[in-house]
mmCIF file with all atom_site columns, C-alpha atoms in Angstrom:
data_model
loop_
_atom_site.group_PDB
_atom_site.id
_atom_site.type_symbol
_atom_site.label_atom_id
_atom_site.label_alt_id
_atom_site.label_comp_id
_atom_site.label_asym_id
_atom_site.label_entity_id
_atom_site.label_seq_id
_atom_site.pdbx_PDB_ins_code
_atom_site.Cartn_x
_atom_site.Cartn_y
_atom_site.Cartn_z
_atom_site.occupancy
_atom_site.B_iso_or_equiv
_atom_site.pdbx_formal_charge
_atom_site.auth_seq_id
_atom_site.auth_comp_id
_atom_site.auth_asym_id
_atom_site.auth_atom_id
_atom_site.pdbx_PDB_model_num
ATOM 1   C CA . UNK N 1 1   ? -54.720 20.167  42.569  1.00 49.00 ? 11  UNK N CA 1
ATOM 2   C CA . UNK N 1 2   ? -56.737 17.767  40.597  1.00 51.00 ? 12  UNK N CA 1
ATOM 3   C CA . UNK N 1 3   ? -55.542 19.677  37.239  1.00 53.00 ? 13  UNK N CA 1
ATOM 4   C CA . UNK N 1 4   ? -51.536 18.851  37.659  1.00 57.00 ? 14  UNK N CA 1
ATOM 5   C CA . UNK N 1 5   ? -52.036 15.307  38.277  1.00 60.00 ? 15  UNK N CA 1
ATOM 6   C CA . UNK N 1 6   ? -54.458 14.718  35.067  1.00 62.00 ? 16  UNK N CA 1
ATOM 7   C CA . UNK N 1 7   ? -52.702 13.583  31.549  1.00 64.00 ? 17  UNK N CA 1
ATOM 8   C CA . UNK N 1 8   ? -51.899 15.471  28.366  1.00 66.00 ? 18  UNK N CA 1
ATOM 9   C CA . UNK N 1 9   ? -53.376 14.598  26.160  1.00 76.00 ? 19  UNK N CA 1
ATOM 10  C CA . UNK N 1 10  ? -52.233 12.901  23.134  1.00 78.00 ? 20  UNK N CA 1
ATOM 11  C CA . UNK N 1 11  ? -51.810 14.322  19.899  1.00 84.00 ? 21  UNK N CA 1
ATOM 12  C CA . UNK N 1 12  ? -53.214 14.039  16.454  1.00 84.00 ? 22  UNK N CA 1
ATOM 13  C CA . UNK N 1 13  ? -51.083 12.406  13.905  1.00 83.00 ? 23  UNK N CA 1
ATOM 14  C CA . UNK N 1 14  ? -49.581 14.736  11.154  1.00 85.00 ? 24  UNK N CA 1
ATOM 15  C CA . UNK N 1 15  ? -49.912 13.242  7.859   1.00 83.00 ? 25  UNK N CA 1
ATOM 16  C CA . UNK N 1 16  ? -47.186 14.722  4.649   1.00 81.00 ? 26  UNK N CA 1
ATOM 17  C CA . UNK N 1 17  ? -47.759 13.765  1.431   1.00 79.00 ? 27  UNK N CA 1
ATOM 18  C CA . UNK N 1 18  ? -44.122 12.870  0.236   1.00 72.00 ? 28  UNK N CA 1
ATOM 19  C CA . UNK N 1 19  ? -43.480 14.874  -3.184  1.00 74.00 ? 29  UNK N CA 1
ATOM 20  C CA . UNK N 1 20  ? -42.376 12.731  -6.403  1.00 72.00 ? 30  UNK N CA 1
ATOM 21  C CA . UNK N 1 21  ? -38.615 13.475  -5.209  1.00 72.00 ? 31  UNK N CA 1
ATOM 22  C CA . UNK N 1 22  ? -39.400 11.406  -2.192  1.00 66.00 ? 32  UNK N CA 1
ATOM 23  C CA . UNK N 1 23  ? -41.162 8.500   -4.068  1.00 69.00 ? 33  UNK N CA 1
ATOM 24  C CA . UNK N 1 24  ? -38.278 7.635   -5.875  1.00 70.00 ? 34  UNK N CA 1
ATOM 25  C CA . UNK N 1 25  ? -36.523 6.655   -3.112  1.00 68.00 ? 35  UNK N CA 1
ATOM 26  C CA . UNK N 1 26  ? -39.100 4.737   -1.328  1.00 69.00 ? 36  UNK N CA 1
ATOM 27  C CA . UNK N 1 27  ? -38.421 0.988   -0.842  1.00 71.00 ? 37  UNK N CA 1
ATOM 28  C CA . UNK N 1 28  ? -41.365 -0.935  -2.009  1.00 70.00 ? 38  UNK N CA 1
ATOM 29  C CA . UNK N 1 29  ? -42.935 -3.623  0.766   1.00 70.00 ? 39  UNK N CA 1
ATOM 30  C CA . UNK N 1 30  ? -41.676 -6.987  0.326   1.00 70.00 ? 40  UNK N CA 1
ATOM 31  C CA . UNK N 1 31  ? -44.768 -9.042  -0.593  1.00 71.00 ? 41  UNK N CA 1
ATOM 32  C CA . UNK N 1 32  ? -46.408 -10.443 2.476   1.00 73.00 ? 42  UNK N CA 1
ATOM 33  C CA . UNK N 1 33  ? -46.102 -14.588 2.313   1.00 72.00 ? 43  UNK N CA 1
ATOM 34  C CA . UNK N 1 34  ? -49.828 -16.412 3.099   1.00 69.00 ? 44  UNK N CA 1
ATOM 35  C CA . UNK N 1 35  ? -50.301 -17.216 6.415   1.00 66.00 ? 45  UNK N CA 1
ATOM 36  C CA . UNK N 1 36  ? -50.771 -20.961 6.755   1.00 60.00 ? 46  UNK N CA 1
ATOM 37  C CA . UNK N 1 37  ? -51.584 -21.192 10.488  1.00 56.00 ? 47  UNK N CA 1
ATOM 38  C CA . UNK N 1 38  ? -52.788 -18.322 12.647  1.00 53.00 ? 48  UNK N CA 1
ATOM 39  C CA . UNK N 1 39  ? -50.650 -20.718 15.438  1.00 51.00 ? 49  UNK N CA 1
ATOM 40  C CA . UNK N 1 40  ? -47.699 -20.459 14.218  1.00 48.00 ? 50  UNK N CA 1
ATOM 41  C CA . UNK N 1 41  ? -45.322 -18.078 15.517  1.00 49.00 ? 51  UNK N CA 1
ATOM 42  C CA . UNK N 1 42  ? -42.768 -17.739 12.973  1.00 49.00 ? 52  UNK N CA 1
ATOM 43  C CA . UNK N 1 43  ? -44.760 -15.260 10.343  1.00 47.00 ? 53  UNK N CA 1
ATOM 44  C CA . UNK N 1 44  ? -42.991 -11.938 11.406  1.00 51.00 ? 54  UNK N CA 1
ATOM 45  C CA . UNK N 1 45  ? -44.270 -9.196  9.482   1.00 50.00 ? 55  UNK N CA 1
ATOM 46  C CA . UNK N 1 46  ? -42.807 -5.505  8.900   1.00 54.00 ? 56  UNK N CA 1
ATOM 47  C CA . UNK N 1 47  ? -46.431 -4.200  10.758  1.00 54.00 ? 57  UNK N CA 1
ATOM 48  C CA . UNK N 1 48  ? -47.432 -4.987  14.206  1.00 51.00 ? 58  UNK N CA 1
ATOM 49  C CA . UNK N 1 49  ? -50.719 -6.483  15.622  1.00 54.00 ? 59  UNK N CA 1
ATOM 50  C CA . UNK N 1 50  ? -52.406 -3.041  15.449  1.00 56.00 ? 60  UNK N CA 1
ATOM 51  C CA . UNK N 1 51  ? -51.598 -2.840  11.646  1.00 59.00 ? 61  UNK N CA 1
ATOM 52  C CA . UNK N 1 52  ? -49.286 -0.012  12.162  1.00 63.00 ? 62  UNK N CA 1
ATOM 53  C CA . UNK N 1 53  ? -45.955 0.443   10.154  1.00 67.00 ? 63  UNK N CA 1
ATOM 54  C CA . UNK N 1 54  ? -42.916 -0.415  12.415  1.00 67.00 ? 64  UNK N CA 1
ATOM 55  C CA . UNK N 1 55  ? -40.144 2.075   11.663  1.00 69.00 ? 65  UNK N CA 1
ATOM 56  C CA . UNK N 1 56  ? -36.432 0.683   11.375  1.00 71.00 ? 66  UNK N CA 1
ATOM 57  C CA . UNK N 1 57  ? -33.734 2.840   11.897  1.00 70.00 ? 67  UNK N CA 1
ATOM 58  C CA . UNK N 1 58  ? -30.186 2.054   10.295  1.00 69.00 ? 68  UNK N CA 1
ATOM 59  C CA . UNK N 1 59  ? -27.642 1.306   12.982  1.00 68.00 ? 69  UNK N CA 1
ATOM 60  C CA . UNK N 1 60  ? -24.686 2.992   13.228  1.00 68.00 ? 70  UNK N CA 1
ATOM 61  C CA . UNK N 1 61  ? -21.276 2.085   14.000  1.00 64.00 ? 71  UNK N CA 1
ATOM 62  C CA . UNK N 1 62  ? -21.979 4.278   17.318  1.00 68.00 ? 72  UNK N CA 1
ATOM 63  C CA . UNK N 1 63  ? -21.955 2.778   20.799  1.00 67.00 ? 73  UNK N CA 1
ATOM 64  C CA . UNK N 1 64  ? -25.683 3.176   22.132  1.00 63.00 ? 74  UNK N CA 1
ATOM 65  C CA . UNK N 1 65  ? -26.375 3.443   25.477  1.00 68.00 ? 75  UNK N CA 1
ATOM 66  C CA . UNK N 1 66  ? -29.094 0.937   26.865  1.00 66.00 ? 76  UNK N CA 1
ATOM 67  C CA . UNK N 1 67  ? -30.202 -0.629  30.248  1.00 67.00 ? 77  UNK N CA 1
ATOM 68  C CA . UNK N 1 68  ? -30.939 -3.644  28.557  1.00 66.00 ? 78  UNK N CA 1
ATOM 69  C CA . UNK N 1 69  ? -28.306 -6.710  28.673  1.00 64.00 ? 79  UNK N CA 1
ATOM 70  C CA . UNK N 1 70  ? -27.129 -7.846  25.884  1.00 60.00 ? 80  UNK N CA 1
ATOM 71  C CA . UNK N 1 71  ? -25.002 -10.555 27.113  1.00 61.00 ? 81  UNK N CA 1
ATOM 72  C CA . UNK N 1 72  ? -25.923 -13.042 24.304  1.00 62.00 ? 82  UNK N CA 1
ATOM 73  C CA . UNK N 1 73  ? -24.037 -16.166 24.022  1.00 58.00 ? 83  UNK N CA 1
ATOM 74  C CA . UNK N 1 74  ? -21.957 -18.287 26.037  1.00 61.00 ? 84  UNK N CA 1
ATOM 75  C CA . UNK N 1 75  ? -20.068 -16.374 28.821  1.00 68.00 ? 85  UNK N CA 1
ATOM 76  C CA . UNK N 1 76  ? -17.705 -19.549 30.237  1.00 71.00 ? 86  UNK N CA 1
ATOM 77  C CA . UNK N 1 77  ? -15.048 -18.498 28.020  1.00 79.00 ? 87  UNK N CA 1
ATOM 78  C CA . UNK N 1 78  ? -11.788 -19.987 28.900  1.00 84.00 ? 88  UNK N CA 1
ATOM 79  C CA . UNK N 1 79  ? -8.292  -19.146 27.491  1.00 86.00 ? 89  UNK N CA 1
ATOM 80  C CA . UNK N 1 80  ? -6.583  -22.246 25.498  1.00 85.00 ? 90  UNK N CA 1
ATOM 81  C CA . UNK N 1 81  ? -3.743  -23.501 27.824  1.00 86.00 ? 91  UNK N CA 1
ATOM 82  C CA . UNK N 1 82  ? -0.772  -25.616 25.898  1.00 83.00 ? 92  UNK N CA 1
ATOM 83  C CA . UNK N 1 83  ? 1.184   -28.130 28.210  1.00 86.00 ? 93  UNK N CA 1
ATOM 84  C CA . UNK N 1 84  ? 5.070   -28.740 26.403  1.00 83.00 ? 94  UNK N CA 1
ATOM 85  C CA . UNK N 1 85  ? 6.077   -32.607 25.781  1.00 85.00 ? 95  UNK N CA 1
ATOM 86  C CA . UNK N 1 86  ? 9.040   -32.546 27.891  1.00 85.00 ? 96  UNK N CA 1
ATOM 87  C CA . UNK N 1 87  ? 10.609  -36.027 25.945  1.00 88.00 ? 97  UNK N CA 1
ATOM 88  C CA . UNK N 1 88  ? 11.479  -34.422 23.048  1.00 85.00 ? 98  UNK N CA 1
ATOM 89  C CA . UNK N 1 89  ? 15.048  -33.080 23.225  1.00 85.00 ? 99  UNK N CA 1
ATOM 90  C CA . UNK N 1 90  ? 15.588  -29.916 22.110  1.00 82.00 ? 100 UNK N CA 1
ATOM 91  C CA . UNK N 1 91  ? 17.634  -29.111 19.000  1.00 82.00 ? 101 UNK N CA 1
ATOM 92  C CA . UNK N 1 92  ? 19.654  -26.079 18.033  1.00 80.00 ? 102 UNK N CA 1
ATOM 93  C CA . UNK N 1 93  ? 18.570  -24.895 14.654  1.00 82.00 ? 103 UNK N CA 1
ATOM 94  C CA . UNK N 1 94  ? 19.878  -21.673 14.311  1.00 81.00 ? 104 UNK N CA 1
ATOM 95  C CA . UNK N 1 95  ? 16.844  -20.408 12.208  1.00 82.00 ? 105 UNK N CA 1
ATOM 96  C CA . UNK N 1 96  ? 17.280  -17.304 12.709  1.00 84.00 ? 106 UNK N CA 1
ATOM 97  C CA . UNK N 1 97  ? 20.874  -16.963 12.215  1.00 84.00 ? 107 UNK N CA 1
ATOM 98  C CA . UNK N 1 98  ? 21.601  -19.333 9.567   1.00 81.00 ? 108 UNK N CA 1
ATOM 99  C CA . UNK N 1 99  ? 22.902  -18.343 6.114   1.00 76.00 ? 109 UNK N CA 1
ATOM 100 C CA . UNK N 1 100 ? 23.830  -19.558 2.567   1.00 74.00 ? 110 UNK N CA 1
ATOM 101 C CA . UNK N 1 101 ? 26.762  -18.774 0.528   1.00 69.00 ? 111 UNK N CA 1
ATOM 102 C CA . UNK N 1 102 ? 25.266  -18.983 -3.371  1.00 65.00 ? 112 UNK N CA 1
ATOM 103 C CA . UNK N 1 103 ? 28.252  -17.080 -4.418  1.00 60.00 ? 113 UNK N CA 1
ATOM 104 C CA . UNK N 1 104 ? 31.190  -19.892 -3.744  1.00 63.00 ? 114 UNK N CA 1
ATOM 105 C CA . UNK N 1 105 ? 34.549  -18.308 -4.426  1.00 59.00 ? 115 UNK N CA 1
ATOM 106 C CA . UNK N 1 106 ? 35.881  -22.117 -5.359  1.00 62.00 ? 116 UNK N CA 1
ATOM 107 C CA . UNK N 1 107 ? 32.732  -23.254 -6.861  1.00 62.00 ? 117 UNK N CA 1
ATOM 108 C CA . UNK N 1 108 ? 32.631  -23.722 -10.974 1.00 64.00 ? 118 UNK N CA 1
ATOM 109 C CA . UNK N 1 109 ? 28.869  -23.982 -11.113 1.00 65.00 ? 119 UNK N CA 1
ATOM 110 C CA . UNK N 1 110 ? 26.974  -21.102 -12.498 1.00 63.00 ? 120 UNK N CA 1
ATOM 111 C CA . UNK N 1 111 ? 26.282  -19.079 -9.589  1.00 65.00 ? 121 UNK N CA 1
ATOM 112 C CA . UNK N 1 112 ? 29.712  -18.277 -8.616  1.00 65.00 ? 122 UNK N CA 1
ATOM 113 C CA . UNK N 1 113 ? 30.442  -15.048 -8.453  1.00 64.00 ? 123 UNK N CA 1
ATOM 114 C CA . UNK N 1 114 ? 33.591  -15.520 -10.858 1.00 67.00 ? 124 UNK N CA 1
ATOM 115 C CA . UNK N 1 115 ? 30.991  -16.339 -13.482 1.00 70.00 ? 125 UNK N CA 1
ATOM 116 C CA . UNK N 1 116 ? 28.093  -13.774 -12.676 1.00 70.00 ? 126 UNK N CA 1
ATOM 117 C CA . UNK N 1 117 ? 30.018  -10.699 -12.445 1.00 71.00 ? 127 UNK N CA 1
ATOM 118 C CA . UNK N 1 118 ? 33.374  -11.713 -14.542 1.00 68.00 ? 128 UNK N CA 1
ATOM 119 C CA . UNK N 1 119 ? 36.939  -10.996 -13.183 1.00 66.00 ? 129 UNK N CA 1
ATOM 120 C CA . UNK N 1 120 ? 38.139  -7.525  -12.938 1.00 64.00 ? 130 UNK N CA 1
ATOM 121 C CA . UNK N 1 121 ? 41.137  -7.693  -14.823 1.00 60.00 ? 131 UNK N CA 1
ATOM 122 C CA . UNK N 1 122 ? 43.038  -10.202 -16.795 1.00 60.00 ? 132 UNK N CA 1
ATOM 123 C CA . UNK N 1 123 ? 46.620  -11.085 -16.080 1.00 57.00 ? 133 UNK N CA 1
ATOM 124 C CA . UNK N 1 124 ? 49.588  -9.485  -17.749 1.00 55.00 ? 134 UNK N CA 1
ATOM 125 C CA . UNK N 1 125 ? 51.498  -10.256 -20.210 1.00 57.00 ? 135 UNK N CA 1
ATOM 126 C CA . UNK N 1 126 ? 54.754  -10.591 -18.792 1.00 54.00 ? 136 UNK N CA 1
ATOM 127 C CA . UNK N 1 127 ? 53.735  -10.526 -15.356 1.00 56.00 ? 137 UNK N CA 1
ATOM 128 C CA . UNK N 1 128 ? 57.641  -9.925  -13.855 1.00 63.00 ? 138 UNK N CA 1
ATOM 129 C CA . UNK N 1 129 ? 58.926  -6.512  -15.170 1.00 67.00 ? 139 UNK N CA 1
ATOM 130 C CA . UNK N 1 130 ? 62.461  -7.121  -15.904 1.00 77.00 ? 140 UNK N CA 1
ATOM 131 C CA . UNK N 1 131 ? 63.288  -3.032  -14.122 1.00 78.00 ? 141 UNK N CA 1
ATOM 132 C CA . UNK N 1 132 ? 63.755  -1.575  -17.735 1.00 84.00 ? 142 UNK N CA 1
ATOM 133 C CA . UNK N 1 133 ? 61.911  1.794   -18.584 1.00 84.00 ? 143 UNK N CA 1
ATOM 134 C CA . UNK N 1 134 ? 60.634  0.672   -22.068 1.00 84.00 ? 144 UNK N CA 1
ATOM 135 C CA . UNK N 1 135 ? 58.959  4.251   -22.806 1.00 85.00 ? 145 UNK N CA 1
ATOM 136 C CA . UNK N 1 136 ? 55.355  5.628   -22.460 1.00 84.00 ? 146 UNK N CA 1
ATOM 137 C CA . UNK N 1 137 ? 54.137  3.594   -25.305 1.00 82.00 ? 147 UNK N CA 1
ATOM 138 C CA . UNK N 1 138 ? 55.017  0.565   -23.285 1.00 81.00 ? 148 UNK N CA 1
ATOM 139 C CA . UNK N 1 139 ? 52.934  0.889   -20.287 1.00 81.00 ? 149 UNK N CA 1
ATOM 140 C CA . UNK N 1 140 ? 50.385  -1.337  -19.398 1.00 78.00 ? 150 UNK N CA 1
ATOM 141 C CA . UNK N 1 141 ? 47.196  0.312   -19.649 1.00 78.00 ? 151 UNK N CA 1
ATOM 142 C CA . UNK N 1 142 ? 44.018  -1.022  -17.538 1.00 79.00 ? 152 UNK N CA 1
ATOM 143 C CA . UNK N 1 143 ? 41.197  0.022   -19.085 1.00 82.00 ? 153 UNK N CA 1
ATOM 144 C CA . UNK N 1 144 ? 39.617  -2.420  -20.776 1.00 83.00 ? 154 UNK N CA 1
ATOM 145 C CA . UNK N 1 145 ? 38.119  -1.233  -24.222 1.00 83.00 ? 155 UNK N CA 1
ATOM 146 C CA . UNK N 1 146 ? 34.376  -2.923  -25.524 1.00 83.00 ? 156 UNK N CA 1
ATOM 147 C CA . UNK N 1 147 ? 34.501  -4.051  -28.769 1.00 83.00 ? 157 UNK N CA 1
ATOM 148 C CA . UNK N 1 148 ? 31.499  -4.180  -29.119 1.00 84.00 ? 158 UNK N CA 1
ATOM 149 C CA . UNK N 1 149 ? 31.041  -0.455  -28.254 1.00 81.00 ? 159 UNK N CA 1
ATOM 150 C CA . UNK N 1 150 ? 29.850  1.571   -31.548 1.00 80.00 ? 160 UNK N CA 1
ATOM 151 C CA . UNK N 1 151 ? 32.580  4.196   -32.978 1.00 80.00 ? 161 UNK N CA 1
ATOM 152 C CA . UNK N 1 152 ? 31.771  6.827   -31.783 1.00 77.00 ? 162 UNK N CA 1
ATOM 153 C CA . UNK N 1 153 ? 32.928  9.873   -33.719 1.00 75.00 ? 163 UNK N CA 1
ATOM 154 C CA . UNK N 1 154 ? 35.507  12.808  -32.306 1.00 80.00 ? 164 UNK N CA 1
ATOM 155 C CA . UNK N 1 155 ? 34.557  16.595  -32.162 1.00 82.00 ? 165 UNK N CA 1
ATOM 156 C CA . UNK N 1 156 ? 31.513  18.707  -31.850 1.00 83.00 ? 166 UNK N CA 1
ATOM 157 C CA . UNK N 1 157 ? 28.284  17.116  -32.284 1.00 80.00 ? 167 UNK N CA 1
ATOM 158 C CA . UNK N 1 158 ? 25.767  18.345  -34.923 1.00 82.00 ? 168 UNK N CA 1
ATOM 159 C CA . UNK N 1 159 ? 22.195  19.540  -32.740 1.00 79.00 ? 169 UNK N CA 1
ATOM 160 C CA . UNK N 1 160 ? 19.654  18.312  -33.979 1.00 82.00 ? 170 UNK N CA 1
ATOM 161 C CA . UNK N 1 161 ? 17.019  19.205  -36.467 1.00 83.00 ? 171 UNK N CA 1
ATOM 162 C CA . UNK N 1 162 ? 13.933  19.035  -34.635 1.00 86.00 ? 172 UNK N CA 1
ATOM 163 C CA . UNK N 1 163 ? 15.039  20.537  -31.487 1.00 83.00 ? 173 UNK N CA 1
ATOM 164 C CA . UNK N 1 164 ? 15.612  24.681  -31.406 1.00 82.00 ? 174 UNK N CA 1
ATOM 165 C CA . UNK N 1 165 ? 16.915  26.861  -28.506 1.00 84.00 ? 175 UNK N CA 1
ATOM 166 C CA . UNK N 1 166 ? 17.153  30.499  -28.441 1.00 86.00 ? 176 UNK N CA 1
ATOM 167 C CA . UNK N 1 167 ? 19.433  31.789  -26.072 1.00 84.00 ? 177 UNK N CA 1
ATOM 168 C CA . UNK N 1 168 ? 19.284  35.396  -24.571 1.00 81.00 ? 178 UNK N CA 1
ATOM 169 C CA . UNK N 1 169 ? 22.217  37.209  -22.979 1.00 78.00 ? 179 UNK N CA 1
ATOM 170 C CA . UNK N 1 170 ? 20.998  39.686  -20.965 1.00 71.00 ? 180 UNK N CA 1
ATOM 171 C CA . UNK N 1 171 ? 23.951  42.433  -19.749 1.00 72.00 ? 181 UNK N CA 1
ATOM 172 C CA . UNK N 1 172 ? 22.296  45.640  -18.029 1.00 69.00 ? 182 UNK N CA 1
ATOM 173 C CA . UNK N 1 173 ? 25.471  47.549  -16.916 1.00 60.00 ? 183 UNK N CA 1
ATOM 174 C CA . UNK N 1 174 ? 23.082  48.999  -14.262 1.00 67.00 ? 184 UNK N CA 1
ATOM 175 C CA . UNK N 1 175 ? 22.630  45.643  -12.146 1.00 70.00 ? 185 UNK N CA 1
ATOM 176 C CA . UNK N 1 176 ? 26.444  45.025  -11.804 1.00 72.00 ? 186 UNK N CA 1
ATOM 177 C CA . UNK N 1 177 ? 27.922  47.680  -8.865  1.00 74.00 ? 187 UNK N CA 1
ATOM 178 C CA . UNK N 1 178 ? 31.554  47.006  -10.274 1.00 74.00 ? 188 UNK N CA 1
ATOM 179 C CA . UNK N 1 179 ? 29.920  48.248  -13.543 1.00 72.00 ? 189 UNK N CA 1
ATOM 180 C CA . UNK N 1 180 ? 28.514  51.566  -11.662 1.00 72.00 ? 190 UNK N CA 1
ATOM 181 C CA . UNK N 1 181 ? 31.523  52.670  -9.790  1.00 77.00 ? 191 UNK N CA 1
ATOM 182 C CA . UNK N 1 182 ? 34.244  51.760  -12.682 1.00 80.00 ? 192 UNK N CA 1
ATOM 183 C CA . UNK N 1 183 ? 32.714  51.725  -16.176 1.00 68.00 ? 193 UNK N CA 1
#
Protein backbone atom coordinates (compact mmCIF):
# COMPACT_ATOMS: atom_id res chain seq x y z
CA UNK A 1 0.00 0.00 0.00
CA UNK A 2 2.83 2.27 0.74
CA UNK A 3 4.01 1.88 -3.11
CA UNK A 4 0.65 3.56 -4.78
CA UNK A 5 0.68 6.48 -2.62
CA UNK A 6 4.59 7.37 -3.26
CA UNK A 7 5.46 9.96 -6.31
CA UNK A 8 6.84 9.43 -9.80
CA UNK A 9 9.39 10.53 -10.16
CA UNK A 10 10.43 13.31 -12.27
CA UNK A 11 12.14 13.13 -15.39
CA UNK A 12 15.41 14.09 -16.91
CA UNK A 13 15.38 16.93 -19.28
CA UNK A 14 15.94 16.05 -23.05
CA UNK A 15 18.30 18.35 -24.59
CA UNK A 16 18.21 18.71 -29.04
CA UNK A 17 20.69 20.43 -30.60
CA UNK A 18 18.64 22.57 -33.18
CA UNK A 19 20.29 21.97 -36.79
CA UNK A 20 21.49 25.21 -38.84
CA UNK A 21 17.82 25.15 -40.46
CA UNK A 22 16.53 25.90 -37.03
CA UNK A 23 19.11 28.67 -36.16
CA UNK A 24 18.03 30.78 -38.75
CA UNK A 25 14.93 31.28 -37.40
CA UNK A 26 15.81 31.81 -33.87
CA UNK A 27 15.01 35.26 -32.40
CA UNK A 28 18.04 36.61 -30.75
CA UNK A 29 17.52 37.79 -26.79
CA UNK A 30 16.85 41.33 -26.46
CA UNK A 31 19.84 42.68 -24.49
CA UNK A 32 19.18 42.58 -20.80
CA UNK A 33 19.08 46.49 -19.41
CA UNK A 34 21.49 46.94 -15.97
CA UNK A 35 19.76 46.52 -13.01
CA UNK A 36 19.94 49.72 -10.98
CA UNK A 37 18.21 48.56 -7.77
CA UNK A 38 17.75 44.95 -6.71
CA UNK A 39 14.35 46.83 -4.99
CA UNK A 40 12.84 47.75 -7.66
CA UNK A 41 10.15 45.80 -9.07
CA UNK A 42 9.78 46.95 -12.48
CA UNK A 43 12.97 44.97 -14.21
CA UNK A 44 10.90 42.07 -15.82
CA UNK A 45 13.09 39.83 -17.57
CA UNK A 46 12.29 37.02 -20.32
CA UNK A 47 13.91 34.30 -17.45
CA UNK A 48 12.51 33.69 -14.10
CA UNK A 49 14.17 33.75 -10.60
CA UNK A 50 15.56 30.22 -11.15
CA UNK A 51 17.34 31.42 -14.40
CA UNK A 52 15.20 29.29 -16.51
CA UNK A 53 13.89 30.37 -20.04
CA UNK A 54 10.11 31.25 -19.83
CA UNK A 55 8.42 29.94 -22.97
CA UNK A 56 5.74 32.28 -24.75
CA UNK A 57 3.30 30.85 -26.81
CA UNK A 58 1.57 33.00 -29.67
CA UNK A 59 -2.09 33.52 -28.92
CA UNK A 60 -4.55 32.68 -31.13
CA UNK A 61 -7.67 34.17 -32.18
CA UNK A 62 -9.24 30.95 -30.31
CA UNK A 63 -11.45 31.25 -27.25
CA UNK A 64 -9.41 29.49 -24.32
CA UNK A 65 -11.00 28.03 -21.65
CA UNK A 66 -9.75 29.17 -18.08
CA UNK A 67 -11.02 29.27 -14.41
CA UNK A 68 -9.35 32.35 -13.96
CA UNK A 69 -11.44 35.81 -14.15
CA UNK A 70 -10.58 38.02 -16.34
CA UNK A 71 -12.98 40.67 -15.60
CA UNK A 72 -10.47 43.57 -16.05
CA UNK A 73 -11.72 47.01 -16.06
CA UNK A 74 -14.59 48.87 -14.97
CA UNK A 75 -17.83 46.76 -14.86
CA UNK A 76 -20.53 49.84 -13.93
CA UNK A 77 -21.20 50.27 -17.45
CA UNK A 78 -24.26 52.21 -18.10
CA UNK A 79 -26.09 52.80 -21.46
CA UNK A 80 -26.12 56.70 -22.59
CA UNK A 81 -29.78 57.87 -22.07
CA UNK A 82 -30.85 61.18 -24.29
CA UNK A 83 -33.81 63.27 -22.75
CA UNK A 84 -35.67 65.41 -26.02
CA UNK A 85 -36.02 69.41 -25.47
CA UNK A 86 -39.65 69.47 -25.71
CA UNK A 87 -39.61 73.67 -26.58
CA UNK A 88 -38.46 73.33 -29.78
CA UNK A 89 -41.35 72.99 -32.26
CA UNK A 90 -41.08 70.58 -34.65
CA UNK A 91 -40.71 71.35 -38.36
CA UNK A 92 -41.68 69.41 -41.44
CA UNK A 93 -38.72 69.09 -43.69
CA UNK A 94 -39.54 66.60 -46.00
CA UNK A 95 -35.87 65.29 -46.26
CA UNK A 96 -36.55 62.42 -47.41
CA UNK A 97 -39.02 63.20 -49.97
CA UNK A 98 -37.89 66.38 -51.31
CA UNK A 99 -36.72 66.89 -54.91
CA UNK A 100 -35.18 69.34 -57.47
CA UNK A 101 -36.17 70.03 -60.92
CA UNK A 102 -32.54 71.03 -62.74
CA UNK A 103 -34.21 70.40 -65.98
CA UNK A 104 -36.89 73.54 -66.05
CA UNK A 105 -39.07 73.18 -69.11
CA UNK A 106 -39.48 77.30 -68.99
CA UNK A 107 -36.08 77.98 -67.78
CA UNK A 108 -33.40 79.65 -70.45
CA UNK A 109 -30.39 78.95 -68.28
CA UNK A 110 -28.07 76.25 -69.34
CA UNK A 111 -29.40 73.31 -67.70
CA UNK A 112 -32.67 73.18 -69.31
CA UNK A 113 -33.37 70.37 -70.93
CA UNK A 114 -34.28 72.38 -74.25
CA UNK A 115 -30.60 73.25 -74.29
CA UNK A 116 -28.89 69.90 -73.09
CA UNK A 117 -30.55 67.52 -75.28
CA UNK A 118 -31.81 69.98 -78.29
CA UNK A 119 -35.44 69.84 -79.67
CA UNK A 120 -36.55 66.91 -81.59
CA UNK A 121 -37.68 68.44 -84.59
CA UNK A 122 -37.88 71.84 -86.06
CA UNK A 123 -41.10 73.37 -87.26
CA UNK A 124 -42.36 73.20 -90.80
CA UNK A 125 -42.27 75.17 -93.34
CA UNK A 126 -45.69 75.89 -94.07
CA UNK A 127 -47.07 74.50 -91.07
CA UNK A 128 -51.05 74.51 -92.50
CA UNK A 129 -51.24 72.14 -95.56
CA UNK A 130 -53.51 73.85 -97.86
CA UNK A 131 -55.31 69.78 -98.74
CA UNK A 132 -53.40 69.69 -102.16
CA UNK A 133 -51.46 66.39 -103.07
CA UNK A 134 -48.26 68.16 -104.35
CA UNK A 135 -46.52 64.68 -105.37
CA UNK A 136 -43.96 62.37 -103.60
CA UNK A 137 -41.20 64.79 -104.10
CA UNK A 138 -43.14 67.16 -101.94
CA UNK A 139 -43.43 65.39 -98.75
CA UNK A 140 -42.00 66.48 -95.74
CA UNK A 141 -39.38 64.21 -94.75
CA UNK A 142 -38.25 63.94 -90.88
CA UNK A 143 -35.09 62.72 -90.78
CA UNK A 144 -32.78 65.06 -90.08
CA UNK A 145 -29.45 64.65 -92.15
CA UNK A 146 -25.71 65.62 -90.23
CA UNK A 147 -23.75 67.69 -92.15
CA UNK A 148 -21.20 67.12 -90.61
CA UNK A 149 -21.42 63.33 -91.25
CA UNK A 150 -18.43 62.19 -93.73
CA UNK A 151 -19.66 60.95 -97.38
CA UNK A 152 -19.81 57.96 -97.13
CA UNK A 153 -19.51 56.08 -100.41
CA UNK A 154 -22.42 53.64 -102.08
CA UNK A 155 -21.81 49.89 -102.97
CA UNK A 156 -19.67 47.06 -101.86
CA UNK A 157 -16.88 47.80 -99.66
CA UNK A 158 -13.27 46.83 -100.58
CA UNK A 159 -11.90 44.13 -97.46
CA UNK A 160 -9.14 44.96 -96.38
CA UNK A 161 -5.53 44.23 -96.99
CA UNK A 162 -4.30 43.00 -93.85
CA UNK A 163 -7.16 40.94 -92.86
CA UNK A 164 -7.69 37.28 -94.82
CA UNK A 165 -10.55 34.74 -94.39
CA UNK A 166 -10.80 31.45 -95.96
CA UNK A 167 -14.08 30.14 -96.12
CA UNK A 168 -14.94 26.34 -96.43
CA UNK A 169 -18.24 24.96 -97.73
CA UNK A 170 -18.59 21.75 -96.60
CA UNK A 171 -21.67 19.64 -98.56
CA UNK A 172 -21.50 15.74 -97.69
CA UNK A 173 -24.68 14.49 -99.50
CA UNK A 174 -24.52 11.72 -96.83
CA UNK A 175 -25.48 14.01 -93.70
CA UNK A 176 -28.64 15.47 -95.41
CA UNK A 177 -31.67 12.52 -95.25
CA UNK A 178 -33.59 14.53 -98.07
CA UNK A 179 -30.26 13.98 -99.95
CA UNK A 180 -30.39 9.99 -99.15
CA UNK A 181 -33.91 9.19 -100.01
CA UNK A 182 -34.18 11.64 -103.25
CA UNK A 183 -30.79 12.35 -104.84
Amino acid sequence: MADSTTEPQASAPVFKKRGAKGKANLRKRPATPPPADSDDSDYSSSEDESGQRVKRRKKTATVTASSKDLATGKTDLQATVYTADRNVPITSTNDATKHRNWYDEDSQDALSAKNLLGSTRTAAKDSQPDGTYKGLANQTTFIQKNPDAPNRAKGPVKASSNVRTITVMDFKPDVCKDYKKTG
